PDB file of C-alpha atoms and ligand atoms in Angstrom:
ATOM      1  CA  MET A   1      73.148  91.200 -39.924  1.00 48.00           C
ATOM      2  CA  ILE A   2      71.679  90.361 -36.482  1.00 53.00           C
ATOM      3  CA  SER A   3      73.087  91.986 -33.719  1.00 57.00           C
ATOM      4  CA  GLU A   4      75.293  91.068 -31.489  1.00 59.00           C
ATOM      5  CA  ALA A   5      73.197  91.228 -28.574  1.00 57.00           C
ATOM      6  CA  LEU A   6      70.527  90.405 -30.392  1.00 55.00           C
ATOM      7  CA  TYR A   7      72.246  86.983 -31.102  1.00 52.00           C
ATOM      8  CA  ALA A   8      73.658  86.066 -27.378  1.00 53.00           C
ATOM      9  CA  SER A   9      69.503  86.415 -26.268  1.00 54.00           C
ATOM     10  CA  ILE A  10      68.689  83.846 -28.577  1.00 51.00           C
ATOM     11  CA  SER A  11      71.347  82.099 -28.138  1.00 50.00           C
ATOM     12  CA  SER A  12      70.201  81.862 -25.069  1.00 50.00           C
ATOM     13  CA  ILE A  13      66.641  80.688 -25.979  1.00 50.00           C
ATOM     14  CA  ILE A  14      67.376  78.054 -28.192  1.00 48.00           C
ATOM     15  CA  PRO A  15      69.024  74.978 -26.001  1.00 47.00           C
ATOM     16  CA  THR A  16      65.808  76.083 -22.998  1.00 50.00           C
ATOM     17  CA  LEU A  17      63.849  75.282 -25.662  1.00 50.00           C
ATOM     18  CA  PHE A  18      65.321  72.567 -27.192  1.00 46.00           C
ATOM     19  CA  HIS A  19      65.810  70.826 -23.264  1.00 53.00           C
ATOM     20  CA  LYS A  20      61.579  71.000 -23.149  1.00 52.00           C
ATOM     21  CA  MET A  21      61.016  70.256 -26.652  1.00 51.00           C
ATOM     22  CA  ASN A  22      63.349  67.407 -26.057  1.00 84.00           C
ATOM     23  CA  LEU A  23      61.627  66.390 -22.210  1.00 93.00           C
ATOM     24  CA  LEU A  24      58.321  65.345 -24.304  1.00 97.00           C
ATOM     25  CA  SER A  25      60.372  63.420 -26.417  1.00 97.00           C
ATOM     26  CA  GLN A  26      61.922  61.430 -23.517  1.00 97.00           C
ATOM     27  CA  ILE A  27      57.873  59.704 -23.473  1.00 98.00           C
ATOM     28  CA  GLN A  28      56.864  56.467 -25.183  1.00 98.00           C
ATOM     29  CA  ILE A  29      54.119  55.225 -25.529  1.00 98.00           C
ATOM     30  CA  ILE A  30      54.453  51.780 -26.041  1.00 98.00           C
ATOM     31  CA  LEU A  31      51.306  49.839 -27.735  1.00 98.00           C
ATOM     32  CA  ILE A  32      51.430  45.996 -27.299  1.00 98.00           C
ATOM     33  CA  GLU A  33      49.734  43.550 -29.817  1.00 98.00           C
ATOM     34  CA  THR A  34      47.722  45.780 -30.744  1.00 98.00           C
ATOM     35  CA  SER A  35      45.043  44.486 -32.760  1.00 98.00           C
ATOM     36  CA  HIS A  36      43.824  47.241 -34.804  1.00 98.00           C
ATOM     37  CA  SER A  37      46.145  49.502 -37.651  1.00 98.00           C
ATOM     38  CA  GLY A  38      43.709  52.455 -36.929  1.00 98.00           C
ATOM     39  CA  ASN A  39      44.220  52.274 -33.908  1.00 98.00           C
ATOM     40  CA  ILE A  40      47.758  52.815 -34.030  1.00 98.00           C
ATOM     41  CA  GLY A  41      47.542  55.686 -36.252  1.00 98.00           C
ATOM     42  CA  SER A  42      44.610  57.939 -34.760  1.00 98.00           C
ATOM     43  CA  ALA A  43      47.224  57.187 -31.281  1.00 98.00           C
ATOM     44  CA  ALA A  44      50.206  58.519 -33.494  1.00 98.00           C
ATOM     45  CA  ARG A  45      47.543  61.320 -34.037  1.00 98.00           C
ATOM     46  CA  ALA A  46      46.557  61.903 -30.248  1.00 98.00           C
ATOM     47  CA  MET A  47      49.967  61.707 -29.332  1.00 98.00           C
ATOM     48  CA  LYS A  48      51.168  64.425 -32.083  1.00 98.00           C
ATOM     49  CA  THR A  49      48.424  66.927 -30.876  1.00 98.00           C
ATOM     50  CA  MET A  50      50.162  66.732 -27.346  1.00 98.00           C
ATOM     51  CA  GLY A  51      52.934  67.374 -28.355  1.00 97.00           C
ATOM     52  CA  LEU A  52      54.924  64.199 -28.439  1.00 98.00           C
ATOM     53  CA  ASN A  53      56.149  61.680 -30.651  1.00 98.00           C
ATOM     54  CA  GLN A  54      57.683  58.711 -29.333  1.00 98.00           C
ATOM     55  CA  LEU A  55      56.025  55.412 -29.883  1.00 98.00           C
ATOM     56  CA  ARG A  56      56.829  52.005 -29.589  1.00 98.00           C
ATOM     57  CA  LEU A  57      55.176  49.128 -31.261  1.00 98.00           C
ATOM     58  CA  VAL A  58      55.966  45.900 -29.641  1.00 98.00           C
ATOM     59  CA  ALA A  59      54.724  42.526 -31.775  1.00 98.00           C
ATOM     60  CA  PRO A  60      51.352  44.338 -33.389  1.00 98.00           C
ATOM     61  CA  LYS A  61      48.600  42.729 -35.240  1.00 98.00           C
ATOM     62  CA  GLN A  62      48.524  44.311 -38.500  1.00 96.00           C
ATOM     63  CA  ALA A  63      51.549  46.423 -39.871  1.00 94.00           C
ATOM     64  CA  ILE A  64      51.073  49.868 -41.182  1.00 96.00           C
ATOM     65  CA  ASP A  65      48.375  50.516 -43.572  1.00 96.00           C
ATOM     66  CA  GLU A  66      46.525  52.998 -45.034  1.00 96.00           C
ATOM     67  CA  GLN A  67      44.025  53.012 -42.739  1.00 97.00           C
ATOM     68  CA  ALA A  68      46.299  53.347 -40.118  1.00 97.00           C
ATOM     69  CA  ILE A  69      47.918  56.376 -42.877  1.00 97.00           C
ATOM     70  CA  ALA A  70      45.010  57.534 -42.993  1.00 97.00           C
ATOM     71  CA  LEU A  71      43.461  58.100 -39.323  1.00 98.00           C
ATOM     72  CA  SER A  72      47.153  59.446 -38.161  1.00 97.00           C
ATOM     73  CA  ALA A  73      45.852  62.972 -40.675  1.00 96.00           C
ATOM     74  CA  GLY A  74      48.752  64.615 -40.738  1.00 93.00           C
ATOM     75  CA  ALA A  75      51.317  62.617 -38.270  1.00 97.00           C
ATOM     76  CA  LYS A  76      51.926  60.545 -40.614  1.00 97.00           C
ATOM     77  CA  ASP A  77      55.549  61.237 -39.421  1.00 98.00           C
ATOM     78  CA  VAL A  78      55.451  59.653 -36.025  1.00 98.00           C
ATOM     79  CA  LEU A  79      53.910  56.273 -37.587  1.00 98.00           C
ATOM     80  CA  GLU A  80      57.586  56.644 -39.698  1.00 97.00           C
ATOM     81  CA  GLN A  81      59.439  56.857 -36.625  1.00 97.00           C
ATOM     82  CA  ALA A  82      57.184  53.930 -35.042  1.00 98.00           C
ATOM     83  CA  GLN A  83      60.475  51.238 -32.964  1.00 98.00           C
ATOM     84  CA  TYR A  84      59.467  47.920 -33.363  1.00 98.00           C
ATOM     85  CA  PHE A  85      60.297  45.272 -30.217  1.00 98.00           C
ATOM     86  CA  GLN A  86      59.310  41.957 -30.050  1.00 98.00           C
ATOM     87  CA  THR A  87      58.380  41.836 -26.152  1.00 98.00           C
ATOM     88  CA  PHE A  88      57.401  43.600 -23.536  1.00 98.00           C
ATOM     89  CA  ASP A  89      60.546  43.794 -22.023  1.00 98.00           C
ATOM     90  CA  ASP A  90      62.736  45.218 -24.736  1.00 98.00           C
ATOM     91  CA  ALA A  91      60.359  47.945 -25.101  1.00 98.00           C
ATOM     92  CA  ILE A  92      60.758  49.404 -22.049  1.00 98.00           C
ATOM     93  CA  ALA A  93      64.790  48.471 -21.309  1.00 98.00           C
ATOM     94  CA  ASP A  94      65.821  51.747 -21.594  1.00 98.00           C
ATOM     95  CA  CYS A  95      62.938  52.781 -19.706  1.00 98.00           C
ATOM     96  CA  GLN A  96      62.888  54.216 -16.164  1.00 97.00           C
ATOM     97  CA  LEU A  97      59.728  54.705 -15.356  1.00 97.00           C
ATOM     98  CA  VAL A  98      57.633  52.112 -16.021  1.00 97.00           C
ATOM     99  CA  ILE A  99      53.525  52.911 -16.219  1.00 98.00           C
ATOM    100  CA  GLY A 100      51.414  50.847 -16.977  1.00 97.00           C
ATOM    101  CA  THR A 101      48.017  52.203 -18.442  1.00 97.00           C
ATOM    102  CA  SER A 102      44.586  49.316 -17.225  1.00 95.00           C
ATOM    103  CA  ALA A 103      40.795  50.211 -17.556  1.00 93.00           C
ATOM    104  CA  ARG A 104      40.779  47.104 -14.642  1.00 84.00           C
ATOM    105  CA  LEU A 105      41.876  48.225 -11.083  1.00 71.00           C
ATOM    106  CA  ARG A 106      41.732  44.993  -9.632  1.00 61.00           C
ATOM    107  CA  HIS A 107      45.981  43.516  -7.765  1.00 61.00           C
ATOM    108  CA  LEU A 108      46.488  47.061  -8.623  1.00 68.00           C
ATOM    109  CA  GLN A 109      45.675  49.083  -5.640  1.00 72.00           C
ATOM    110  CA  SER A 110      48.982  50.189  -3.794  1.00 77.00           C
ATOM    111  CA  SER A 111      50.555  51.468  -6.956  1.00 90.00           C
ATOM    112  CA  LEU A 112      47.346  53.240  -9.221  1.00 93.00           C
ATOM    113  CA  ILE A 113      48.508  57.088  -9.721  1.00 95.00           C
ATOM    114  CA  GLU A 114      46.079  59.732 -10.459  1.00 95.00           C
ATOM    115  CA  PRO A 115      46.235  61.056 -14.151  1.00 97.00           C
ATOM    116  CA  ARG A 116      46.883  64.528 -13.084  1.00 97.00           C
ATOM    117  CA  ARG A 117      50.178  62.770 -11.254  1.00 97.00           C
ATOM    118  CA  CYS A 118      51.093  60.865 -13.569  1.00 98.00           C
ATOM    119  CA  GLY A 119      51.291  64.042 -15.970  1.00 98.00           C
ATOM    120  CA  GLU A 120      53.198  65.587 -13.637  1.00 97.00           C
ATOM    121  CA  LEU A 121      55.328  62.580 -12.767  1.00 97.00           C
ATOM    122  CA  ALA A 122      56.173  62.029 -16.043  1.00 97.00           C
ATOM    123  CA  LEU A 123      57.596  65.164 -17.217  1.00 96.00           C
ATOM    124  CA  GLU A 124      59.416  65.451 -14.309  1.00 94.00           C
ATOM    125  CA  ARG A 125      61.045  61.931 -14.806  1.00 96.00           C
ATOM    126  CA  ALA A 126      61.993  62.747 -18.374  1.00 96.00           C
ATOM    127  CA  ASN A 127      64.270  64.709 -17.202  1.00 91.00           C
ATOM    128  CA  LEU A 128      66.263  61.829 -16.012  1.00 93.00           C
ATOM    129  CA  GLY A 129      65.262  59.521 -18.284  1.00 95.00           C
ATOM    130  CA  LYS A 130      62.911  57.447 -20.536  1.00 97.00           C
ATOM    131  CA  VAL A 131      60.157  57.047 -19.023  1.00 98.00           C
ATOM    132  CA  ALA A 132      57.425  54.600 -20.587  1.00 98.00           C
ATOM    133  CA  ILE A 133      53.364  54.671 -20.855  1.00 98.00           C
ATOM    134  CA  ILE A 134      51.840  51.344 -21.769  1.00 98.00           C
ATOM    135  CA  PHE A 135      49.228  50.816 -24.471  1.00 98.00           C
ATOM    136  CA  GLY A 136      47.170  47.454 -24.025  1.00 98.00           C
ATOM    137  CA  ARG A 137      45.660  45.005 -26.265  1.00 98.00           C
ATOM    138  CA  GLU A 138      42.377  45.815 -27.331  1.00 97.00           C
ATOM    139  CA  ARG A 139      40.029  42.873 -26.029  1.00 96.00           C
ATOM    140  CA  VAL A 140      42.087  41.935 -23.514  1.00 96.00           C
ATOM    141  CA  GLY A 141      44.527  44.525 -22.169  1.00 97.00           C
ATOM    142  CA  LEU A 142      47.655  44.431 -20.117  1.00 96.00           C
ATOM    143  CA  THR A 143      48.311  40.402 -19.249  1.00 95.00           C
ATOM    144  CA  ASN A 144      48.923  40.614 -14.548  1.00 92.00           C
ATOM    145  CA  GLU A 145      52.635  39.504 -15.878  1.00 93.00           C
ATOM    146  CA  GLU A 146      52.966  42.963 -18.269  1.00 96.00           C
ATOM    147  CA  LEU A 147      51.269  45.170 -14.924  1.00 94.00           C
ATOM    148  CA  LEU A 148      54.104  43.767 -12.401  1.00 93.00           C
ATOM    149  CA  LYS A 149      56.679  44.885 -14.705  1.00 95.00           C
ATOM    150  CA  CYS A 150      55.282  48.711 -14.044  1.00 95.00           C
ATOM    151  CA  HIS A 151      56.264  51.308 -10.889  1.00 95.00           C
ATOM    152  CA  TYR A 152      52.539  53.029 -11.507  1.00 96.00           C
ATOM    153  CA  HIS A 153      49.644  51.879 -13.140  1.00 95.00           C
ATOM    154  CA  LEU A 154      47.430  54.786 -14.817  1.00 96.00           C
ATOM    155  CA  ASN A 155      43.525  54.652 -14.464  1.00 95.00           C
ATOM    156  CA  PHE A 156      41.656  56.741 -15.791  1.00 96.00           C
ATOM    157  CA  PRO A 157      37.757  56.648 -13.483  1.00 94.00           C
ATOM    158  CA  THR A 158      35.169  56.521 -16.060  1.00 94.00           C
ATOM    159  CA  ASN A 159      31.629  55.293 -15.403  1.00 93.00           C
ATOM    160  CA  PRO A 160      32.428  52.177 -14.023  1.00 90.00           C
ATOM    161  CA  ASP A 161      29.098  50.593 -16.493  1.00 92.00           C
ATOM    162  CA  TYR A 162      31.866  51.351 -18.631  1.00 93.00           C
ATOM    163  CA  GLY A 163      34.811  51.973 -18.394  1.00 92.00           C
ATOM    164  CA  SER A 164      37.222  50.304 -20.861  1.00 94.00           C
ATOM    165  CA  LEU A 165      37.712  53.548 -23.670  1.00 97.00           C
ATOM    166  CA  ASN A 166      39.085  52.902 -26.516  1.00 98.00           C
ATOM    167  CA  LEU A 167      42.573  52.278 -26.780  1.00 98.00           C
ATOM    168  CA  ALA A 168      43.445  56.131 -29.013  1.00 98.00           C
ATOM    169  CA  MET A 169      41.446  57.449 -26.624  1.00 98.00           C
ATOM    170  CA  ALA A 170      43.356  56.262 -23.533  1.00 98.00           C
ATOM    171  CA  VAL A 171      46.017  57.618 -25.124  1.00 98.00           C
ATOM    172  CA  GLN A 172      45.322  60.988 -25.847  1.00 98.00           C
ATOM    173  CA  LEU A 173      43.814  60.927 -22.278  1.00 98.00           C
ATOM    174  CA  ALA A 174      47.779  60.558 -20.590  1.00 98.00           C
ATOM    175  CA  CYS A 175      49.022  62.434 -23.191  1.00 98.00           C
ATOM    176  CA  TYR A 176      46.441  65.019 -22.439  1.00 98.00           C
ATOM    177  CA  GLU A 177      47.716  64.767 -19.199  1.00 98.00           C
ATOM    178  CA  ILE A 178      51.348  64.815 -19.868  1.00 98.00           C
ATOM    179  CA  ARG A 179      50.536  68.145 -22.431  1.00 97.00           C
ATOM    180  CA  MET A 180      48.773  70.153 -19.001  1.00 97.00           C
ATOM    181  CA  ALA A 181      52.093  69.032 -16.721  1.00 96.00           C
ATOM    182  CA  TRP A 182      54.299  70.979 -20.065  1.00 95.00           C
ATOM    183  CA  LEU A 183      52.378  73.885 -19.508  1.00 94.00           C
ATOM    184  CA  ALA A 184      52.064  74.579 -16.403  1.00 93.00           C
ATOM    185  CA  TRP A 185      55.767  73.487 -16.426  1.00 90.00           C
ATOM    186  CA  GLN A 186      56.686  76.520 -19.368  1.00 87.00           C
ATOM    187  CA  ASN A 187      55.276  78.860 -17.372  1.00 85.00           C
ATOM    188  CA  THR A 188      56.935  78.619 -14.630  1.00 82.00           C
ATOM    189  CA  ALA A 189      60.653  78.925 -13.877  1.00 60.00           C
ATOM    190  CA  GLU A 190      63.302  76.279 -15.247  1.00 58.00           C
ATOM    191  CA  SER A 191      64.252  75.782 -12.050  1.00 50.00           C
ATOM    192  CA  THR A 192      60.690  74.348 -11.156  1.00 58.00           C
ATOM    193  CA  ILE A 193      60.635  70.361 -12.406  1.00 63.00           C
ATOM    194  CA  PRO A 194      63.654  68.681  -9.658  1.00 60.00           C
ATOM    195  CA  ASN A 195      67.297  68.768 -11.265  1.00 61.00           C
ATOM    196  CA  MET A 196      67.697  65.402  -8.986  1.00 65.00           C
ATOM    197  CA  GLU A 197      71.291  64.725  -8.905  1.00 74.00           C
ATOM    198  CA  THR A 198      69.121  60.761  -8.559  1.00 83.00           C
ATOM    199  CA  ASP A 199      69.366  57.961 -10.500  1.00 91.00           C
ATOM    200  CA  PHE A 200      67.323  55.122 -11.727  1.00 93.00           C
ATOM    201  CA  PRO A 201      67.433  51.991 -12.789  1.00 94.00           C
ATOM    202  CA  SER A 202      67.334  50.673 -16.227  1.00 93.00           C
ATOM    203  CA  ALA A 203      63.206  48.440 -16.823  1.00 94.00           C
ATOM    204  CA  GLU A 204      66.112  45.261 -17.391  1.00 94.00           C
ATOM    205  CA  ALA A 205      68.018  46.778 -15.137  1.00 93.00           C
ATOM    206  CA  LEU A 206      65.571  46.226 -12.543  1.00 93.00           C
ATOM    207  CA  GLU A 207      65.071  43.013 -14.863  1.00 91.00           C
ATOM    208  CA  HIS A 208      68.649  41.298 -14.680  1.00 94.00           C
ATOM    209  CA  PHE A 209      68.012  42.188 -10.846  1.00 93.00           C
ATOM    210  CA  PHE A 210      64.997  40.734 -10.497  1.00 92.00           C
ATOM    211  CA  THR A 211      66.378  37.961 -12.381  1.00 93.00           C
ATOM    212  CA  HIS A 212      69.551  37.152  -9.776  1.00 92.00           C
ATOM    213  CA  THR A 213      67.195  37.565  -6.701  1.00 93.00           C
ATOM    214  CA  GLU A 214      65.521  34.468  -7.623  1.00 91.00           C
ATOM    215  CA  ARG A 215      68.218  32.286  -8.874  1.00 92.00           C
ATOM    216  CA  LEU A 216      70.491  32.848  -4.923  1.00 92.00           C
ATOM    217  CA  TYR A 217      66.799  32.333  -3.136  1.00 90.00           C
ATOM    218  CA  ARG A 218      65.411  29.823  -5.144  1.00 92.00           C
ATOM    219  CA  ASP A 219      69.683  27.967  -4.830  1.00 89.00           C
ATOM    220  CA  VAL A 220      68.456  28.455  -1.011  1.00 89.00           C
ATOM    221  CA  GLY A 221      65.514  27.049  -0.743  1.00 90.00           C
ATOM    222  CA  PHE A 222      63.667  30.425  -0.005  1.00 90.00           C
ATOM    223  CA  ILE A 223      61.751  30.354  -3.264  1.00 90.00           C
ATOM    224  CA  ARG A 224      59.641  27.441  -4.375  1.00 90.00           C
ATOM    225  CA  ASN A 225      56.878  28.964  -5.590  1.00 86.00           C
ATOM    226  CA  GLU A 226      55.744  31.676  -8.233  1.00 85.00           C
ATOM    227  CA  SER A 227      54.013  33.994  -5.969  1.00 89.00           C
ATOM    228  CA  VAL A 228      57.003  34.566  -3.608  1.00 89.00           C
ATOM    229  CA  MET A 229      58.381  35.936  -6.298  1.00 88.00           C
ATOM    230  CA  ARG A 230      55.276  38.167  -7.445  1.00 89.00           C
ATOM    231  CA  LYS A 231      55.464  39.518  -4.235  1.00 87.00           C
ATOM    232  CA  LEU A 232      59.275  40.238  -4.195  1.00 89.00           C
ATOM    233  CA  ARG A 233      58.142  42.312  -7.388  1.00 88.00           C
ATOM    234  CA  ARG A 234      56.177  43.978  -5.915  1.00 87.00           C
ATOM    235  CA  LEU A 235      57.723  45.254  -2.908  1.00 90.00           C
ATOM    236  CA  TYR A 236      60.664  46.619  -4.557  1.00 90.00           C
ATOM    237  CA  GLN A 237      58.598  48.061  -7.804  1.00 87.00           C
ATOM    238  CA  ARG A 238      57.349  49.988  -4.482  1.00 88.00           C
ATOM    239  CA  ALA A 239      60.174  51.010  -3.347  1.00 88.00           C
ATOM    240  CA  HIS A 240      61.471  53.492  -6.731  1.00 87.00           C
ATOM    241  CA  LEU A 241      64.999  52.145  -6.362  1.00 92.00           C
ATOM    242  CA  GLU A 242      67.791  54.225  -6.588  1.00 92.00           C
ATOM    243  CA  THR A 243      70.775  53.171  -9.191  1.00 93.00           C
ATOM    244  CA  ASN A 244      73.462  53.214  -5.939  1.00 92.00           C
ATOM    245  CA  GLU A 245      69.729  51.301  -3.762  1.00 91.00           C
ATOM    246  CA  LEU A 246      69.778  48.293  -6.727  1.00 93.00           C
ATOM    247  CA  ASN A 247      73.762  48.101  -6.637  1.00 91.00           C
ATOM    248  CA  LEU A 248      73.482  47.656  -2.539  1.00 93.00           C
ATOM    249  CA  LEU A 249      71.291  45.088  -3.342  1.00 94.00           C
ATOM    250  CA  ARG A 250      72.795  43.079  -5.736  1.00 92.00           C
ATOM    251  CA  GLY A 251      76.014  43.611  -3.913  1.00 93.00           C
ATOM    252  CA  MET A 252      74.089  41.706  -1.049  1.00 91.00           C
ATOM    253  CA  LEU A 253      73.145  39.260  -3.482  1.00 92.00           C
ATOM    254  CA  THR A 254      76.883  38.616  -4.962  1.00 91.00           C
ATOM    255  CA  ALA A 255      77.991  38.402  -1.028  1.00 91.00           C
ATOM    256  CA  VAL A 256      75.351  35.636  -0.128  1.00 89.00           C
ATOM    257  CA  GLU A 257      76.359  33.376  -3.025  1.00 87.00           C
ATOM    258  CA  LYS A 258      80.316  33.825  -2.874  1.00 89.00           C
ATOM    259  CA  SER A 259      79.944  33.028   1.132  1.00 88.00           C
ATOM    260  CA  ARG A 260      78.185  29.620  -0.118  1.00 83.00           C
ATOM    261  CA  HIS A 261      80.725  29.189  -2.648  1.00 78.00           C
ATOM    262  CA  LEU A 262      83.722  29.096  -0.996  1.00 70.00           C
TER     263      LEU A 262
HETATM  264  N1  LIG B   1      38.724  44.614 -22.128  1.00 75.86           N
HETATM  265  C1  LIG B   1      39.974  45.601 -21.305  1.00 75.86           C
HETATM  266  C2  LIG B   1      39.914  46.911 -22.332  1.00 75.86           C
HETATM  267  C3  LIG B   1      41.391  47.155 -23.549  1.00 75.86           C
HETATM  268  S1  LIG B   1      40.992  48.435 -24.063  1.00 75.86           S
HETATM  269  C4  LIG B   1      40.895  44.988 -20.464  1.00 75.86           C
HETATM  270  O1  LIG B   1      39.886  44.871 -19.391  1.00 75.86           O
HETATM  271  O2  LIG B   1      41.736  45.397 -20.098  1.00 75.86           O
HETATM  272  C5  LIG B   1      43.015  48.846 -24.107  1.00 75.86           C
HETATM  273  C6  LIG B   1      43.870  49.257 -23.366  1.00 75.86           C
HETATM  274  O3  LIG B   1      43.464  51.239 -23.382  1.00 75.86           O
HETATM  275  C7  LIG B   1      44.010  49.517 -22.169  1.00 75.86           C
HETATM  276  O4  LIG B   1      44.642  47.969 -22.151  1.00 75.86           O
HETATM  277  C8  LIG B   1      44.737  50.109 -21.356  1.00 75.86           C
HETATM  278  O5  LIG B   1      45.974  50.586 -21.803  1.00 75.86           O
HETATM  279  C9  LIG B   1      43.841  51.398 -22.568  1.00 75.86           C
HETATM  280  N2  LIG B   1      42.101  51.837 -21.096  1.00 75.86           N
HETATM  281  C10 LIG B   1      40.927  51.523 -21.874  1.00 75.86           C
HETATM  282  N3  LIG B   1      40.662  51.842 -20.900  1.00 75.86           N
HETATM  283  C11 LIG B   1      41.179  52.758 -19.648  1.00 75.86           C
HETATM  284  C12 LIG B   1      40.559  53.336 -19.088  1.00 75.86           C
HETATM  285  N4  LIG B   1      39.768  53.640 -18.343  1.00 75.86           N
HETATM  286  N5  LIG B   1      41.716  53.287 -17.297  1.00 75.86           N
HETATM  287  C13 LIG B   1      43.146  53.570 -18.283  1.00 75.86           C
HETATM  288  N6  LIG B   1      43.812  53.074 -19.271  1.00 75.86           N
HETATM  289  C14 LIG B   1      42.958  51.932 -20.037  1.00 75.86           C
END
């Protein structure tokens, strides 16, 4: 029999612990078209050592096999729970913050995020919704089109002459930073993670907005080539639109559309 006082104190702690555990489960590690199953296994191990367990695989070239399981060591459960997606867009659709990792710095200057800040931001935003951290193909990384769909870009400041990390090691570093932020948070009061009222749109909602923008502005003759849309995407991604702001922009597009068809 546990005393009432003990029961009361345990039951007040449990939701807090549960919440803290869940926060890491909001962070999705997404691997794009991985060539070697062994890298998937090593990535799962890297994740689990840091307390992360949500792995998403986009069209892996090799299925999870013995090699993957061997390299995952004790993290077979992460592999077993992995979710599969056909496309990049499908994998990020329900995420409100999308961070792409890249060994290259070109074109990304305005949206770069430091590894330490990335860990903190991922954790803060995990409090509000799902967060995606994306890792590219072993040989060619992420495409420019994929990078354009990320709010932030994370580059580990490696040796400029030899800067490309092994995929699972890049996963390890990103997860380590998240863990450091999580441990720091655990040691401080719960209130330090902003419990913002703000709601951010999912990647899918943002994608609908871009499609809507492109359709209308092609229709009115403003958008004539791909580069305008690329610039607009960059601009809107950088603005970190909140849901009510996105609704405002959608409303403006719809109003213009309606007035044209009067
Ligand atoms: N030649 C590829 C390297 C791919 S390495 C390229 O130019 O992008 C496989 C993946 O590991 C990358 O897509 C990225 O997700 C991650 N990665 C490797 N090195 C990295 C670094 N220095 N910073 C951030 N991510 C890195």
